[in-house]
Short mmCIF file of C-alpha atoms and ligand atoms in Angstrom, two decimals:
data_model
loop_
_atom_site.label_atom_id
_atom_site.label_comp_id
_atom_site.label_asym_id
_atom_site.label_seq_id
_atom_site.Cartn_x
_atom_site.Cartn_y
_atom_site.Cartn_z
CA MET A 9 71.29 62.79 -170.52
CA GLN A 10 74.88 62.48 -169.34
CA LYS A 11 74.01 64.55 -166.27
CA ILE A 12 71.22 62.15 -165.29
CA ILE A 13 73.48 59.13 -165.81
CA SER A 14 76.22 60.59 -163.65
CA LEU A 15 73.76 61.68 -160.92
CA CYS A 16 72.36 58.15 -160.88
CA LYS A 17 75.80 56.63 -160.40
CA ARG A 18 77.11 59.22 -157.93
CA ARG A 19 74.06 59.19 -155.67
CA GLY A 20 73.18 55.51 -155.68
CA PHE A 21 70.25 55.33 -158.11
CA VAL A 22 71.66 53.15 -160.91
CA PHE A 23 74.97 51.35 -161.43
CA PRO A 24 76.25 49.50 -164.51
CA SER A 25 75.93 45.75 -164.05
CA SER A 26 79.09 43.70 -163.32
CA GLU A 27 81.10 46.89 -163.34
CA ILE A 28 84.35 45.47 -161.90
CA TYR A 29 84.44 43.11 -164.91
CA GLY A 30 83.98 45.97 -167.34
CA GLY A 31 80.17 45.97 -167.24
CA PHE A 32 77.67 43.76 -169.06
CA SER A 33 76.07 45.14 -172.15
CA SER A 34 72.90 47.10 -171.43
CA CYS A 35 72.24 45.61 -168.01
CA TYR A 36 71.90 47.88 -165.00
CA ASP A 37 71.58 47.47 -161.24
CA PHE A 38 69.37 49.74 -159.16
CA GLY A 39 71.16 51.06 -156.08
CA PRO A 40 69.76 52.00 -152.65
CA LEU A 41 67.91 55.08 -153.89
CA GLY A 42 67.00 53.54 -157.24
CA VAL A 43 65.28 50.56 -155.68
CA GLU A 44 63.28 52.78 -153.31
CA MET A 45 62.17 54.96 -156.21
CA LYS A 46 61.32 52.01 -158.43
CA ASN A 47 59.31 50.41 -155.61
CA ASN A 48 57.43 53.68 -155.19
CA ILE A 49 56.54 53.71 -158.91
CA LYS A 50 55.32 50.11 -158.68
CA LYS A 51 53.31 50.87 -155.55
CA ALA A 52 51.70 53.90 -157.21
CA TRP A 53 50.74 51.76 -160.23
CA TRP A 54 49.44 48.85 -158.13
CA GLU A 55 47.34 51.17 -155.99
CA GLU A 56 45.97 52.88 -159.06
CA MET A 57 45.06 49.63 -160.78
CA ILE A 58 43.92 47.42 -157.92
CA ARG A 59 42.58 49.90 -155.38
CA ASN A 60 41.26 52.74 -157.52
CA HIS A 61 39.52 50.58 -160.09
CA GLU A 62 36.78 48.06 -159.64
CA ASN A 63 37.15 44.57 -160.97
CA ILE A 64 40.93 44.40 -161.37
CA VAL A 65 42.86 41.69 -159.55
CA GLY A 66 46.57 41.00 -159.29
CA LEU A 67 48.78 38.13 -160.38
CA ASP A 68 52.42 37.08 -160.14
CA ALA A 69 53.06 34.40 -162.76
CA ALA A 70 56.35 32.57 -163.30
CA ILE A 71 58.91 33.99 -165.69
CA LEU A 72 59.53 30.56 -167.18
CA MET A 73 56.67 29.00 -169.13
CA SER A 74 56.20 26.19 -171.58
CA PRO A 75 57.78 27.04 -174.96
CA LYS A 76 54.37 26.20 -176.44
CA VAL A 77 53.12 29.50 -175.02
CA TRP A 78 55.60 31.42 -177.15
CA GLN A 79 54.87 29.33 -180.23
CA ALA A 80 51.16 30.12 -179.94
CA SER A 81 51.69 33.79 -179.09
CA GLY A 82 53.61 34.39 -182.31
CA HIS A 83 56.80 35.40 -180.51
CA LEU A 84 58.92 32.63 -182.01
CA THR A 85 57.92 33.41 -185.53
CA ALA A 86 58.03 36.49 -187.69
CA GLY A 87 55.96 38.49 -185.25
CA PHE A 88 58.66 39.21 -182.75
CA ALA A 89 61.75 39.98 -184.78
CA ASP A 90 63.58 43.14 -185.69
CA LEU A 91 65.30 43.73 -188.99
CA LEU A 92 69.04 43.75 -188.42
CA VAL A 93 71.75 45.18 -190.67
CA GLU A 94 75.50 45.02 -190.18
CA CYS A 95 78.16 47.40 -191.42
CA LYS A 96 80.56 45.65 -193.81
CA SER A 97 83.43 47.92 -192.68
CA CYS A 98 83.13 48.46 -188.90
CA HIS A 99 80.84 45.43 -188.25
CA LYS A 100 78.51 47.41 -185.97
CA ARG A 101 74.92 46.17 -185.96
CA PHE A 102 71.82 48.32 -186.17
CA ARG A 103 68.06 47.93 -186.16
CA LEU A 104 66.96 48.91 -189.63
CA ASP A 105 64.06 51.00 -188.32
CA GLU A 106 66.50 53.13 -186.34
CA ILE A 107 68.48 54.17 -189.37
CA ALA A 108 65.85 54.09 -192.12
CA ASN A 109 62.30 55.36 -192.14
CA PRO A 110 60.16 52.25 -191.55
CA LYS A 111 57.46 53.53 -193.91
CA SER A 112 59.78 53.88 -196.87
CA GLU A 113 61.23 51.12 -199.03
CA ILE A 114 64.62 49.95 -197.87
CA ARG A 115 66.93 52.44 -199.50
CA ASN A 116 70.38 51.06 -198.72
CA PRO A 117 71.12 53.38 -195.85
CA LYS A 118 74.78 53.86 -194.93
CA CYS A 119 76.37 52.96 -191.60
CA PRO A 120 75.63 55.84 -189.20
CA GLU A 121 79.01 55.30 -187.48
CA CYS A 122 81.48 55.14 -190.37
CA GLY A 123 79.40 55.61 -193.54
CA GLY A 124 80.25 52.08 -194.68
CA GLN A 125 78.02 49.78 -196.74
CA LEU A 126 75.43 47.74 -194.88
CA THR A 127 74.47 44.09 -195.36
CA GLU A 128 71.00 43.10 -196.58
CA PRO A 129 68.55 43.23 -193.65
CA ARG A 130 67.80 39.92 -191.92
CA LYS A 131 65.28 39.04 -189.26
CA PHE A 132 66.55 38.72 -185.73
CA ASN A 133 64.29 37.14 -183.09
CA LEU A 134 64.32 38.89 -179.72
CA MET A 135 63.43 35.93 -177.48
CA MET A 136 66.11 34.89 -174.96
CA LYS A 137 66.66 31.16 -174.93
CA THR A 138 67.41 29.18 -171.80
CA LEU A 139 67.70 25.52 -170.77
CA VAL A 140 65.51 23.96 -168.11
CA GLY A 141 66.66 20.72 -166.45
CA PRO A 142 69.82 19.45 -164.74
CA VAL A 143 71.43 17.58 -167.67
CA GLU A 144 72.28 19.93 -170.48
CA GLU A 145 71.86 17.41 -173.31
CA GLU A 146 68.40 16.38 -172.10
CA ALA A 147 67.26 19.78 -170.91
CA ALA A 148 64.28 21.41 -172.53
CA THR A 149 64.78 24.69 -174.31
CA THR A 150 62.46 27.45 -173.27
CA TYR A 151 62.53 31.22 -173.22
CA LEU A 152 62.64 34.00 -170.66
CA ARG A 153 59.33 35.80 -171.03
CA ALA A 154 59.38 38.75 -173.40
CA GLU A 155 56.16 40.23 -172.04
CA THR A 156 54.53 39.56 -168.69
CA CYS A 157 51.02 39.39 -170.15
CA GLN A 158 51.41 35.83 -171.48
CA GLY A 159 51.39 34.68 -167.83
CA ILE A 160 48.08 36.52 -167.47
CA PHE A 161 46.59 34.77 -170.52
CA MET A 162 47.77 31.41 -169.16
CA ASN A 163 45.88 32.12 -165.93
CA TYR A 164 42.84 33.80 -167.45
CA GLU A 165 40.51 30.91 -166.66
CA ASN A 166 42.05 30.16 -163.22
CA VAL A 167 41.53 33.75 -162.15
CA LEU A 168 38.07 34.03 -163.70
CA ASN A 169 36.84 30.92 -161.88
CA SER A 170 38.64 31.29 -158.54
CA MET A 171 37.63 34.93 -158.14
CA ARG A 172 34.14 34.42 -159.66
CA LEU A 173 34.60 37.41 -161.95
CA LYS A 174 32.32 38.63 -164.68
CA ILE A 175 33.28 40.44 -167.82
CA PRO A 176 34.51 43.18 -167.98
CA PHE A 177 37.41 42.63 -165.59
CA GLY A 178 41.16 43.12 -165.50
CA ILE A 179 44.26 41.23 -164.36
CA ALA A 180 47.30 43.28 -163.41
CA GLN A 181 50.87 42.13 -163.06
CA ILE A 182 54.32 43.60 -162.47
CA GLY A 183 57.45 41.67 -163.36
CA LYS A 184 60.64 41.23 -165.31
CA SER A 185 60.74 40.68 -169.06
CA PHE A 186 63.70 39.93 -171.30
CA ARG A 187 64.47 40.79 -174.89
CA ASN A 188 67.65 40.25 -176.83
CA GLU A 189 67.59 43.79 -178.19
CA ILE A 190 69.90 44.45 -181.15
CA THR A 191 70.87 47.95 -180.16
CA THR A 192 70.65 49.15 -176.62
CA LYS A 193 71.26 52.76 -175.82
CA ASN A 194 70.00 55.72 -173.91
CA PHE A 195 70.75 54.33 -170.47
CA VAL A 196 67.80 52.33 -169.04
CA PHE A 197 65.48 53.25 -171.94
CA ARG A 198 66.23 50.12 -173.97
CA ILE A 199 67.74 47.29 -171.99
CA ARG A 200 67.74 43.50 -172.23
CA GLU A 201 66.28 42.82 -168.79
CA PHE A 202 63.52 45.22 -167.77
CA GLU A 203 60.35 45.43 -165.73
CA GLN A 204 56.85 45.80 -167.05
CA MET A 205 53.59 46.78 -165.39
CA GLU A 206 50.80 45.31 -167.49
CA MET A 207 47.05 45.18 -167.11
CA GLU A 208 44.88 43.07 -169.41
CA TRP A 209 41.24 44.14 -169.54
CA PHE A 210 38.88 41.41 -170.77
CA CYS A 211 35.71 42.78 -172.31
CA HIS A 212 32.93 42.08 -174.80
CA PRO A 213 34.15 42.72 -178.40
CA LYS A 214 31.41 45.33 -178.86
CA GLU A 215 32.80 47.33 -175.92
CA ALA A 216 36.46 47.15 -176.91
CA GLU A 217 36.55 50.58 -178.58
CA LYS A 218 34.94 52.25 -175.57
CA TYR A 219 37.43 50.71 -173.16
CA PHE A 220 40.38 51.40 -175.43
CA ASP A 221 39.49 55.06 -175.25
CA TYR A 222 38.89 54.89 -171.51
CA TRP A 223 42.27 53.27 -170.69
CA LYS A 224 44.15 55.62 -172.98
CA LYS A 225 42.91 58.58 -170.93
CA GLU A 226 43.31 56.84 -167.57
CA ARG A 227 46.91 55.95 -168.24
CA LEU A 228 47.87 59.38 -169.52
CA ASN A 229 46.36 60.88 -166.36
CA TRP A 230 48.40 58.53 -164.19
CA TYR A 231 51.63 60.00 -165.53
CA LEU A 232 50.27 63.54 -165.15
CA ASN A 233 49.29 62.81 -161.55
CA LEU A 234 52.85 61.76 -160.82
CA GLY A 235 53.84 65.30 -161.68
CA ILE A 236 55.21 64.76 -165.19
CA LYS A 237 54.83 67.97 -167.19
CA LYS A 238 51.95 67.96 -169.67
CA ASP A 239 54.11 69.37 -172.46
CA ASN A 240 56.50 66.43 -172.14
CA LEU A 241 53.80 63.81 -172.68
CA ARG A 242 51.84 62.92 -175.80
CA LEU A 243 49.68 60.19 -177.25
CA ARG A 244 50.76 58.74 -180.58
CA GLU A 245 48.53 56.62 -182.80
CA VAL A 246 50.76 53.83 -184.05
CA PRO A 247 50.25 53.18 -187.79
CA LYS A 248 49.44 49.65 -188.93
CA GLU A 249 52.90 48.88 -190.32
CA GLU A 250 54.55 49.66 -186.97
CA ARG A 251 52.05 47.84 -184.75
CA PRO A 252 52.96 44.63 -182.92
CA HIS A 253 51.72 41.44 -184.56
CA TYR A 254 48.93 40.93 -182.01
CA ALA A 255 47.44 44.44 -182.08
CA LYS A 256 44.38 45.68 -183.95
CA GLU A 257 45.01 49.18 -182.66
CA THR A 258 47.83 50.78 -180.65
CA VAL A 259 48.35 54.14 -179.03
CA ASP A 260 51.67 54.87 -177.36
CA ILE A 261 52.12 57.24 -174.45
CA GLU A 262 55.37 59.01 -175.24
CA TYR A 263 57.71 61.17 -173.17
CA LYS A 264 60.01 63.87 -174.49
CA PHE A 265 63.36 62.48 -173.32
CA PRO A 266 66.56 64.51 -173.79
CA PHE A 267 67.27 62.27 -176.82
CA GLY A 268 63.78 62.77 -178.34
CA TRP A 269 60.25 61.39 -177.99
CA GLY A 270 60.19 57.78 -176.78
CA GLU A 271 57.52 55.24 -175.84
CA LEU A 272 56.67 54.95 -172.14
CA GLU A 273 53.63 52.73 -172.43
CA ALA A 274 51.61 51.00 -175.12
CA ILE A 275 47.81 50.78 -175.05
CA ASN A 276 46.84 47.89 -177.30
CA ASN A 277 43.57 46.50 -178.53
CA ARG A 278 44.70 42.86 -178.84
CA GLY A 279 41.27 41.71 -180.03
CA ASP A 280 40.83 37.97 -179.49
CA PHE A 281 44.32 37.20 -180.83
CA ASP A 282 45.67 35.72 -177.60
CA LEU A 283 42.74 33.73 -176.24
CA SER A 284 41.77 32.31 -179.63
CA ASN A 285 45.35 31.28 -180.47
CA HIS A 286 45.93 29.72 -177.07
CA SER A 287 42.60 27.89 -177.40
CA LYS A 288 43.57 26.57 -180.83
CA ASN A 289 47.04 25.48 -179.74
CA SER A 290 46.22 24.03 -176.31
CA GLY A 291 42.87 22.47 -177.18
CA LYS A 292 41.29 24.22 -174.20
CA ASP A 293 38.25 26.30 -175.03
CA LEU A 294 38.89 29.70 -173.48
CA ARG A 295 35.66 31.27 -174.65
CA TYR A 296 33.60 33.12 -172.05
CA VAL A 297 30.00 32.14 -171.42
CA ASP A 298 27.64 34.92 -170.45
CA GLU A 299 25.38 33.36 -167.81
CA GLN A 300 22.45 35.58 -168.65
CA THR A 301 22.45 35.69 -172.42
CA LYS A 302 24.22 32.29 -172.87
CA GLU A 303 26.42 33.96 -175.48
CA ARG A 304 29.78 32.19 -175.86
CA TYR A 305 32.63 34.32 -177.18
CA PHE A 306 36.32 35.13 -177.00
CA PRO A 307 36.65 38.32 -174.96
CA TYR A 308 38.64 41.13 -176.52
CA ILE A 309 41.65 42.32 -174.58
CA ILE A 310 42.55 45.95 -174.02
CA GLU A 311 46.08 46.06 -172.70
CA THR A 312 47.96 48.78 -170.85
CA SER A 313 51.65 47.91 -170.97
CA GLY A 314 54.14 50.22 -169.29
CA GLY A 315 57.85 49.89 -168.57
CA ILE A 316 59.02 50.68 -165.05
CA ASP A 317 62.58 51.47 -166.12
CA ARG A 318 61.30 53.93 -168.71
CA SER A 319 58.92 55.57 -166.22
CA PHE A 320 61.84 55.80 -163.80
CA LEU A 321 63.97 57.54 -166.42
CA ALA A 322 61.18 59.88 -167.54
CA ILE A 323 60.36 60.89 -163.96
CA LEU A 324 64.03 61.59 -163.25
CA CYS A 325 64.49 63.64 -166.42
CA ASP A 326 61.31 65.60 -165.72
CA ALA A 327 62.19 66.36 -162.10
CA HIS A 328 65.81 67.33 -162.76
CA GLN A 329 66.51 71.07 -162.51
CA GLU A 330 69.78 72.94 -162.57
CA ILE A 331 69.87 76.35 -160.91
CA LYS A 332 72.79 78.49 -161.96
CA GLY A 333 74.33 80.33 -159.03
CA GLY A 334 72.26 78.33 -156.55
CA ARG A 335 68.94 79.04 -154.85
CA THR A 336 70.30 80.25 -151.51
CA LYS A 337 70.40 84.01 -151.46
CA THR A 338 70.94 84.44 -147.70
CA THR A 339 74.42 82.93 -147.53
CA LYS A 340 77.31 83.27 -149.96
CA ALA A 341 76.93 79.54 -150.57
CA VAL A 342 78.26 77.80 -153.60
CA LYS A 343 77.35 80.07 -156.48
CA GLU A 344 77.91 77.19 -158.78
CA ILE A 345 75.17 75.09 -160.35
CA GLU A 346 72.76 73.66 -157.78
CA VAL A 347 70.69 70.58 -158.61
CA LEU A 348 67.11 70.14 -157.49
CA LEU A 349 65.27 66.88 -158.09
CA LYS A 350 61.64 67.93 -157.83
CA LEU A 351 60.19 64.45 -157.42
CA ASP A 352 56.58 63.82 -156.50
CA LYS A 353 56.11 63.08 -152.78
CA LYS A 354 54.98 59.52 -153.52
CA ILE A 355 57.98 58.80 -155.74
CA ALA A 356 60.92 60.43 -153.90
CA PRO A 357 63.21 57.70 -152.53
CA ILE A 358 64.04 59.50 -149.27
CA LYS A 359 61.23 61.27 -147.48
CA VAL A 360 63.10 62.72 -144.49
CA ALA A 361 66.69 63.74 -143.75
CA ILE A 362 67.76 64.08 -140.13
CA LEU A 363 70.63 66.50 -139.61
CA PRO A 364 72.37 67.62 -136.42
CA LEU A 365 73.41 71.25 -136.93
CA VAL A 366 77.03 70.34 -136.15
CA LYS A 367 78.65 66.98 -135.58
CA ASN A 368 81.11 67.92 -132.86
CA LYS A 369 78.57 68.43 -130.08
CA PRO A 370 77.75 65.00 -128.61
CA GLU A 371 74.44 66.15 -127.02
CA LEU A 372 73.24 67.42 -130.39
CA VAL A 373 74.28 64.28 -132.23
CA LYS A 374 72.59 62.15 -129.52
CA LYS A 375 69.35 64.12 -129.92
CA ALA A 376 69.47 63.87 -133.71
CA ARG A 377 70.04 60.08 -133.48
CA GLU A 378 66.99 59.84 -131.19
CA VAL A 379 64.88 61.72 -133.72
CA TYR A 380 66.20 59.40 -136.46
CA GLN A 381 65.19 56.31 -134.42
CA LEU A 382 61.77 57.86 -133.81
CA LEU A 383 61.05 58.48 -137.51
CA LYS A 384 62.85 55.55 -139.14
CA PRO A 385 60.07 52.95 -138.62
CA HIS A 386 57.58 55.24 -140.36
CA PHE A 387 59.42 56.89 -143.27
CA VAL A 388 62.44 56.26 -145.46
CA CYS A 389 64.95 58.45 -143.62
CA GLN A 390 68.59 59.36 -144.00
CA TYR A 391 70.82 60.57 -141.20
CA ASP A 392 73.63 62.87 -142.32
CA GLU A 393 76.15 64.76 -140.21
CA LEU A 394 78.97 65.35 -142.71
CA GLY A 395 79.73 68.86 -143.97
CA SER A 396 78.12 72.25 -143.45
CA ILE A 397 74.35 72.38 -143.02
CA GLY A 398 73.98 74.25 -146.35
CA ARG A 399 75.95 71.58 -148.16
CA ARG A 400 73.83 68.85 -146.58
CA TYR A 401 70.59 70.58 -147.64
CA ARG A 402 71.91 70.70 -151.19
CA ARG A 403 72.84 67.02 -151.11
CA MET A 404 69.25 66.27 -150.09
CA ASP A 405 67.79 68.54 -152.80
CA GLU A 406 69.88 66.71 -155.37
CA VAL A 407 68.16 63.39 -154.59
CA GLY A 408 64.71 64.89 -154.08
CA THR A 409 64.34 64.40 -150.30
CA ILE A 410 60.99 65.92 -149.33
CA THR A 411 61.89 67.49 -146.01
CA SER A 412 64.93 67.93 -143.76
CA VAL A 413 64.78 67.94 -139.96
CA THR A 414 67.54 69.89 -138.24
CA CYS A 415 68.38 69.53 -134.55
CA ASP A 416 70.05 72.68 -133.28
CA PHE A 417 71.14 74.05 -129.88
CA GLN A 418 67.64 75.29 -129.14
CA THR A 419 66.34 71.73 -129.61
CA LEU A 420 68.15 70.77 -126.41
CA GLU A 421 66.05 73.33 -124.56
CA ASP A 422 62.64 73.30 -126.24
CA ASN A 423 62.46 69.78 -127.71
CA ALA A 424 61.54 71.25 -131.09
CA VAL A 425 63.25 70.94 -134.48
CA THR A 426 63.42 72.91 -137.72
CA LEU A 427 61.75 71.41 -140.79
CA ARG A 428 62.83 72.62 -144.23
CA ASP A 429 60.70 72.21 -147.33
CA ARG A 430 62.66 71.02 -150.40
CA ASP A 431 60.89 73.12 -153.03
CA SER A 432 60.33 76.46 -151.27
CA MET A 433 63.26 76.14 -148.82
CA LYS A 434 60.84 77.62 -146.24
CA GLN A 435 61.31 76.53 -142.63
CA ILE A 436 58.97 75.80 -139.71
CA ARG A 437 59.55 74.94 -136.09
CA VAL A 438 57.82 71.76 -134.86
CA GLU A 439 57.81 69.98 -131.49
CA ILE A 440 59.35 66.54 -131.56
CA SER A 441 56.23 65.09 -129.91
CA THR A 442 54.17 65.99 -133.03
CA LEU A 443 56.92 65.45 -135.61
CA LYS A 444 55.74 62.11 -137.01
CA ASP A 445 52.19 63.39 -137.61
CA THR A 446 53.48 66.62 -139.13
CA ILE A 447 55.68 64.76 -141.61
CA GLN A 448 52.76 62.49 -142.48
CA LYS A 449 50.69 65.58 -143.28
CA ILE A 450 53.50 67.03 -145.42
CA LEU A 451 53.63 63.81 -147.41
CA GLU A 452 49.86 63.91 -147.82
CA GLY A 453 50.22 67.35 -149.42
CA GLU A 454 49.06 69.69 -146.63
CA GLU A 455 50.35 73.23 -146.83
CA PHE A 456 53.83 73.27 -145.30
CA LEU A 457 53.76 76.69 -143.61
CA LYS A 458 50.51 75.88 -141.80
CA LEU A 459 51.99 72.81 -140.11
CA GLY A 460 54.32 74.61 -137.67
CA LYS A 461 55.63 77.97 -136.57
CA PRO A 462 57.17 79.64 -139.65
CA ILE A 463 60.76 80.80 -139.25
CA LYS A 464 61.52 84.14 -140.84
N1 LIG B 27 52.62 43.24 -173.84
C1 LIG B 27 52.82 44.31 -174.75
C2 LIG B 27 54.19 44.77 -174.80
O1 LIG B 27 55.10 44.17 -174.24
P1 LIG B 27 55.71 46.62 -175.84
O2 LIG B 27 55.31 47.92 -176.50
O3 LIG B 27 56.61 45.72 -176.57
O4 LIG B 27 54.32 45.93 -175.50
C3 LIG B 27 55.58 47.65 -173.45
O5 LIG B 27 56.32 46.95 -174.42
C4 LIG B 27 56.47 48.55 -172.64
O6 LIG B 27 57.56 47.81 -172.08
C5 LIG B 27 57.13 49.65 -173.45
O7 LIG B 27 56.27 50.76 -173.61
C6 LIG B 27 58.33 49.99 -172.60
O8 LIG B 27 57.96 50.88 -171.56
C7 LIG B 27 58.70 48.65 -172.00
N2 LIG B 27 59.82 48.05 -172.77
C8 LIG B 27 59.75 47.29 -173.87
N3 LIG B 27 60.98 46.93 -174.29
C9 LIG B 27 61.86 47.48 -173.42
C10 LIG B 27 63.28 47.48 -173.31
N4 LIG B 27 64.05 46.81 -174.15
N5 LIG B 27 63.85 48.18 -172.28
C11 LIG B 27 63.07 48.85 -171.39
N6 LIG B 27 61.73 48.87 -171.45
C12 LIG B 27 61.12 48.21 -172.44
#
């Protein structure tokens, strides 16, 4: 895990928040490569949900909502609290379920840090409070949302009516959520400010089981299609005592992180918990009326709730490879450990590197800059002229850049460049006039060696 964390910092994926002030507990900033990669994950999810499925529409609801929402949703009461224990000696705090088996009776576990005695467990609510209004004394207390889906439930009727939808249908949303987690660890796995990608599928109660099964498979396939290895993914049926307060049934999609299996996404059958509670508390009847049968009922909700930060971490861990002695056999090269980030083409933050063979030949640099200007409007590109060409290829492999374009002396004569494939390190020669289309085809998955003249 340490290797991933240091790669993220060194190469501009993730930085600790407020670092010059010593950091800010469990908050992270996504750097130039991190934000590109995160945006690619979000785009892949949005396209999957909105474009590849029928009857799913998008939403972007406000983070701040009436505190009544959180009262009705059960988040201010027992439902959304962790059991907290504190060490009487070193005063470190822990979530009880992290140090004791949640299924067993509380058995006075010892402090995992110093072996000291722990306090009796007490409930700790995870909602983050904030004040809304200019005068502090008169300001209303509300909460930063702890799950994006409550914004979807608030807009269920608006969306249904404005889009003239019929059940079954889905509403998808991506956005920030906040939880005052007791223990935060494992880098961006458990943080206090994170992003969720949630889809709420409204269906007839009799069809809930069928759709629960359907979404479970669909979501697992989404991760597989992003190139995550099958052996590192699993579905886990969550037993009743571990389920969230709103769920009738939960299956987690888990990834085998370097620190163990951890939840990437929850698939929940929320039943009619949300719409019936919001109806009761707001006085607004949120039941659906079937125009044909005239049946009036609360739709059941099947939820797919993934975390972008966790997907980001899982994808990085899965793609990260260390090659002892390096991959290059033709040159003496480094012979130390080489890093290859084998990211999916959709997810890689940089698609194309543009490299002049040497930096001390102005004509070559000029040509390479022209190629960079040509490609930059179409792909995320990086221009790099520092260091030997081998070293620059390795720098690109380390951040998962899909292809590198090298301008050499021959380019000045034949207006063609060398393209190198990240994974096979194979090279082809391509004319600059067809370069943009060729790169497009590479990104669409066409066979690399067939797209130009192979170089032996
Ligand atoms: N609306 C349902 C819901 O929020 P959840 O299982 O509490 O369900 C869903 O959260 C997903 O959100 C998790 O699978 C995880 O990917 C992400 N998530 C939750 N808490 C997180 C945290 N503290 N840090 C990072 N991601 C988190």
